[in-house]
Short mmCIF file of C-alpha atoms in Angstrom, two decimals:
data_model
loop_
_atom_site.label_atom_id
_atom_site.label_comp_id
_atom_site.label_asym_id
_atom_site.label_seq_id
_atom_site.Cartn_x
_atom_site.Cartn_y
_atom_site.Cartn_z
CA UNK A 118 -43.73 17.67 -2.14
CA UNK A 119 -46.66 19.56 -2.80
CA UNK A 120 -48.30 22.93 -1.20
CA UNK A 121 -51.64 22.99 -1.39
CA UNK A 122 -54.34 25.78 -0.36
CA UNK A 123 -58.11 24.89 -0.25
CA UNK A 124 -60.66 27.93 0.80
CA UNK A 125 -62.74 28.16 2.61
CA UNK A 126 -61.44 26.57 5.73
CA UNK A 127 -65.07 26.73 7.38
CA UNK A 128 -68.72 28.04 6.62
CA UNK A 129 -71.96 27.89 7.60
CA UNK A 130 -74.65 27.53 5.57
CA UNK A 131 -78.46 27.55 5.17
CA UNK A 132 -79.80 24.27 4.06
CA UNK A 133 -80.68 24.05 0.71
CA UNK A 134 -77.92 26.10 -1.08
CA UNK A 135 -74.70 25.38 -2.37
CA UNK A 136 -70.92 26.07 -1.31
CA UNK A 137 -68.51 26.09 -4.02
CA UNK A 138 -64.70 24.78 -2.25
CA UNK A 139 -61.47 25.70 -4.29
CA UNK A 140 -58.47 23.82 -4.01
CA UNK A 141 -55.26 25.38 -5.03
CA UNK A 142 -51.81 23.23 -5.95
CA UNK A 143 -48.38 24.93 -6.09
CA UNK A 144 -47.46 22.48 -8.95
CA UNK A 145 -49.04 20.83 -11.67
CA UNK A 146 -50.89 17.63 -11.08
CA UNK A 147 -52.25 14.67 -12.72
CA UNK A 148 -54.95 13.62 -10.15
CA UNK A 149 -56.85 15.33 -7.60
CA UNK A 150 -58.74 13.79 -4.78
CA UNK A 151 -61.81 15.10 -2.95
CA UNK A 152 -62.79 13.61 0.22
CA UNK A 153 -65.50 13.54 2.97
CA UNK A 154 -64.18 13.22 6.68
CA UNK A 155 -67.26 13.11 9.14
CA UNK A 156 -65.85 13.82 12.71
CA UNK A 157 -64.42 10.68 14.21
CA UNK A 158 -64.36 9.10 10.59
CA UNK A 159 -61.81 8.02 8.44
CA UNK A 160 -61.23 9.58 4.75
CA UNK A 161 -64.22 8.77 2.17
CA UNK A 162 -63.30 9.13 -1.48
CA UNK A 163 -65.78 11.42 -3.27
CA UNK A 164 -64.36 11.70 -6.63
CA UNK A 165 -61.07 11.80 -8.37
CA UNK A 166 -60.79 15.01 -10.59
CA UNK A 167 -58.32 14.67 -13.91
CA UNK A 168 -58.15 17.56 -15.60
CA UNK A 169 -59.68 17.28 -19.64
CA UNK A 170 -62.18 14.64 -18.27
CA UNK A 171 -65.28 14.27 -16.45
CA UNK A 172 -64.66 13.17 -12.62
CA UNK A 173 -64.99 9.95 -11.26
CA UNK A 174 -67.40 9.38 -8.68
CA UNK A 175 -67.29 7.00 -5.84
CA UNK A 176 -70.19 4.97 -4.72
CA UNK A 177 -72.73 6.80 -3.24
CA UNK A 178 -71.36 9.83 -4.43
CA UNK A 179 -72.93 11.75 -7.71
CA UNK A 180 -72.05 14.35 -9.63
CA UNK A 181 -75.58 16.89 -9.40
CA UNK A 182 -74.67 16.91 -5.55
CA UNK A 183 -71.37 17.24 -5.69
CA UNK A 184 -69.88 18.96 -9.10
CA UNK A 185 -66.36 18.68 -9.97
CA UNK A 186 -64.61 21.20 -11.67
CA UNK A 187 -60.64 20.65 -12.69
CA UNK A 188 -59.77 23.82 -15.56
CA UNK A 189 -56.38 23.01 -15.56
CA UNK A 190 -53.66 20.82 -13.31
CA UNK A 191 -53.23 23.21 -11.18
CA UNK A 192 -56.88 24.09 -9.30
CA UNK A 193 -60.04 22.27 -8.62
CA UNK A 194 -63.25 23.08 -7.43
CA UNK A 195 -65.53 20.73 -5.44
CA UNK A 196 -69.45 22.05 -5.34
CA UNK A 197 -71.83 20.92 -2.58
CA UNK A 198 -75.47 21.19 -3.78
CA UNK A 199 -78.57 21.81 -2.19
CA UNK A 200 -76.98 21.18 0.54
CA UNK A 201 -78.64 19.53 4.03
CA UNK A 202 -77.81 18.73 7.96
CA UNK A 203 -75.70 15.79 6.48
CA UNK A 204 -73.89 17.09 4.55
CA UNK A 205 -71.98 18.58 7.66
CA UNK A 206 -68.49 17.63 7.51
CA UNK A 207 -65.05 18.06 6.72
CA UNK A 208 -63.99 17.90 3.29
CA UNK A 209 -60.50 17.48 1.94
CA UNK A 210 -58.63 17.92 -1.41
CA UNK A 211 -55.65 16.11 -2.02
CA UNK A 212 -52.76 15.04 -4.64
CA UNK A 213 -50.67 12.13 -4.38
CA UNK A 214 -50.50 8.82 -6.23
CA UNK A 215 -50.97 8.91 -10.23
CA UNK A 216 -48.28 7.11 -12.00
CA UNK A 217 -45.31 7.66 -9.48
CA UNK A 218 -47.38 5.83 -6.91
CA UNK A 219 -46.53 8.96 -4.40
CA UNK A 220 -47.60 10.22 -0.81
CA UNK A 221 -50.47 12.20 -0.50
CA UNK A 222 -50.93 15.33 0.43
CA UNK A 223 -53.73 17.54 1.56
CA UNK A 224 -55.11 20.86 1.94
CA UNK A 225 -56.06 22.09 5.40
CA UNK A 226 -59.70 21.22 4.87
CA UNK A 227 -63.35 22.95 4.32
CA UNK A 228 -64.99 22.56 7.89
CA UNK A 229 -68.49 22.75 6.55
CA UNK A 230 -71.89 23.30 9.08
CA UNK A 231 -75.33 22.75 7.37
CA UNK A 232 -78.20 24.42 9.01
CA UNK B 268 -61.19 -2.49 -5.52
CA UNK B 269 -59.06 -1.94 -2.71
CA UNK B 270 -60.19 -2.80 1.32
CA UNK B 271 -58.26 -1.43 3.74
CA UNK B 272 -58.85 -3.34 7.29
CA UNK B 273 -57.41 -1.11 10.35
CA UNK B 274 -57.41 -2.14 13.84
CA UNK B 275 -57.18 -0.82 16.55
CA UNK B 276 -59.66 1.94 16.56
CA UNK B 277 -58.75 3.23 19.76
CA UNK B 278 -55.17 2.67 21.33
CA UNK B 279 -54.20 3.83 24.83
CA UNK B 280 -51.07 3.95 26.03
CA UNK B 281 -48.99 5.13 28.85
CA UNK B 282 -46.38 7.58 28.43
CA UNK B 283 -42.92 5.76 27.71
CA UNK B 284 -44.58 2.28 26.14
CA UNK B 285 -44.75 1.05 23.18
CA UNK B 286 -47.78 1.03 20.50
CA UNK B 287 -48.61 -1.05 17.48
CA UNK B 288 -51.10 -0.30 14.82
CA UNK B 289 -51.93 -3.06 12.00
CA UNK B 290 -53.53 -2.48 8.71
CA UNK B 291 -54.80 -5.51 6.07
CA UNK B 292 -55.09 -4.95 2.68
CA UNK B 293 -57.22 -6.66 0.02
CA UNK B 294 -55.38 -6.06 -3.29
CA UNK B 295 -52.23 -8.18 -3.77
CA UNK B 296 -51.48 -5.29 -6.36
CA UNK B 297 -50.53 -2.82 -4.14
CA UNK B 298 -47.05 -1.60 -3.66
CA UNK B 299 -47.14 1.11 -1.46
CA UNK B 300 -47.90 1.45 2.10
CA UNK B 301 -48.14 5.23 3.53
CA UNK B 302 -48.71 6.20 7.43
CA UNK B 303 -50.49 9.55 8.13
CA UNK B 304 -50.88 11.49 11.49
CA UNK B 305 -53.77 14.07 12.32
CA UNK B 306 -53.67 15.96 15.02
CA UNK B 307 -57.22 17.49 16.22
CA UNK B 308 -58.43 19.92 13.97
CA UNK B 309 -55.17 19.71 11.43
CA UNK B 310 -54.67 18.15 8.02
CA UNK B 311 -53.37 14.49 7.62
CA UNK B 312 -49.41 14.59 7.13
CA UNK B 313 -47.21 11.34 6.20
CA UNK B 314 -44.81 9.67 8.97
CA UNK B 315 -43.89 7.23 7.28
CA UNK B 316 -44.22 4.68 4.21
CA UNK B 317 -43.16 1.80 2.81
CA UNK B 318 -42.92 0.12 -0.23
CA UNK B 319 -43.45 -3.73 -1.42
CA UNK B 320 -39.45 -4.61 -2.20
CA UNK B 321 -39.08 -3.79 1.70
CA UNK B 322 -39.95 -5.55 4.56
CA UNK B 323 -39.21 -2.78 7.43
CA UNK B 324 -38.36 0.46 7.77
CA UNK B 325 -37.51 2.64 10.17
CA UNK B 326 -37.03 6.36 10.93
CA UNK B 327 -36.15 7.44 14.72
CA UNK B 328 -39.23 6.26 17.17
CA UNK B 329 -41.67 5.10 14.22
CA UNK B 330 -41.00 1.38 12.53
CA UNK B 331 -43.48 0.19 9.78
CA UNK B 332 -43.38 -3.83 9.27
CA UNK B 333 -44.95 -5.45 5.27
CA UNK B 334 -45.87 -9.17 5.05
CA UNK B 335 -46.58 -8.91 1.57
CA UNK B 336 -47.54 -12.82 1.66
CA UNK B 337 -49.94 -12.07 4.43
CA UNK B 338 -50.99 -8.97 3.07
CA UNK B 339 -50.66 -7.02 6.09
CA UNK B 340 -48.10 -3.84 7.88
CA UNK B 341 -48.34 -2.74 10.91
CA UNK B 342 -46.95 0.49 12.38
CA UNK B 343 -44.60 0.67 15.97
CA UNK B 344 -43.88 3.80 17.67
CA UNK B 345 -41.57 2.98 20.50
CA UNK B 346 -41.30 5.25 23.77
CA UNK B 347 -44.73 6.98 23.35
CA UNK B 348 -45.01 10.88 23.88
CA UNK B 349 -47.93 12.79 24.50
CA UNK B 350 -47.54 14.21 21.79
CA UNK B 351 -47.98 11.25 19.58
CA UNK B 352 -51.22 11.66 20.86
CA UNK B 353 -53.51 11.80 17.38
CA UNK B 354 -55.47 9.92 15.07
CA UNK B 355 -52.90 7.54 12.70
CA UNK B 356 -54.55 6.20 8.91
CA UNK B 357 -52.41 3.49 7.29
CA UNK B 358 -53.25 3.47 3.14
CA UNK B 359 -52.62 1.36 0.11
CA UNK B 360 -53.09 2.19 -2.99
CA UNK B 361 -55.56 0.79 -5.87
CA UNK B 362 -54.44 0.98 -9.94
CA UNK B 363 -56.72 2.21 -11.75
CA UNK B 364 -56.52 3.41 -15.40
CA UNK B 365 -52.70 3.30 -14.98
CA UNK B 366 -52.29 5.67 -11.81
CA UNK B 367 -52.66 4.93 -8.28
CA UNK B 368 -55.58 6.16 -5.69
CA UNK B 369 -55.11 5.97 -2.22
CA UNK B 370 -57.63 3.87 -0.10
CA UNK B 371 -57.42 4.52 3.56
CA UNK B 372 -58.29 2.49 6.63
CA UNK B 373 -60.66 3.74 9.32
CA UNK B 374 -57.80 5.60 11.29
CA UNK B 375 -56.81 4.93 14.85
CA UNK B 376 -57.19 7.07 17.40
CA UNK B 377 -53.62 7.13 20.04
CA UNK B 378 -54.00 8.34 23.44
CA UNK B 379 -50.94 8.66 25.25
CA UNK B 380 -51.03 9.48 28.83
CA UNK B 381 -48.38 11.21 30.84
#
């Protein structure tokens, strides 16, 4: 299993800045998952985040709104730029998967209000 | 890629029956089926999974069914609680680049009433 801690677990912000999300794993990991969960919604994939390589973004998804750090296999960071009204959501890191094929597993979430 | 197809989106039950979630997948690839459970406000957790060289499983109240042929599972929780009450995502998982990434379905949201 895997224990992981993602700050913060809620903000508000003005529109038009950015809020930087960390996401903290108690082991080391190959692959790291961001996702978008509007209310009601299932999970969207934003980007998977490898660590040595540049993410990989999902449809709709690009990297100068949402940057992608991974430093090393432990931590990520997930950026949300310039941010507007809907861009109001939950958003989710996660590990699981990768080679093994595994469960995933999540952190508690970044409930995020844009106004 | 990978399409998850998950149906119902809204299940309600009353307290004692019997509820069955099905999930279609797109990618005859895939070889393993995970079951998550979020509770309001609360991170998805795993109930369950299955993978492709089994055709059931079962752990107390929750059953998960694979047709790999049909490409489909379906999830059974048996004597309903109120406090299965929550929203349930089935997943399968894509290859890509020689690791797996989950794709979800659109969740269902359980309502069991006492």
């Amino acid at each position: 299993s895997a224990v992981i801690s993602q700050k913060p677990s809620r903000d508000i912000c003005q529109r038009g800045t950015s809020l930087t999300i960390q996401c903290q794993v108690d082991s080391q990991v190959t692959m790291m998952f961001w996702y978008r969960q509007q209310p009601g919604q299932s999970l969207t994939l934003i980007a998977t985040a490898n660590q040595g390589s540049e993410a990989t973004y999902e449809s709709g998804f690009v990297i100068d709104k949402f940057p992608i750090s991974r430093p090393n296999l432990t931590f990520s960071t997930l950026t949300v730029s310039n941010m507007s009204p809907e861009d109001s959501s939950i958003y989710l890191c996660s590990v699981g998967g990768g080679i093994m094929n595994t469960e995933a597993f999540f952190g508690q979430g970044t409930r995020l209000t844009v106004v | 890629g990978e399409n998850v197809e998950q149906h119902p989106s809204t299940l309600s039950v009353q307290e004692g029956d019997s509820a069955v979630i099905k999930c279609t997948y797109s990618d005859s690839a895939s070889n393993y089926f995970p079951w998550y459970k979020q509770e309001l406000g609360k991170r998805p957790q795993l109930i369950i999974d299955i993978r492709s060289n089994v055709g059931e499983k079962k752990d107390q109240r929750i059953a998960v069914t694979l047709n790999k042929t049909a490409k489909h599972f379906s999830l059974h929780i048996t004597e309903t609680q109120p406090e299965d009450s929550a929203v349930y995502f089935c997943a399968a998982s894509i290859r890509s680049g020689g690791s797996y990434i989950p794709t979800f379905g659109r969740g269902t949201s359980l309502i069991v009433h006492p």
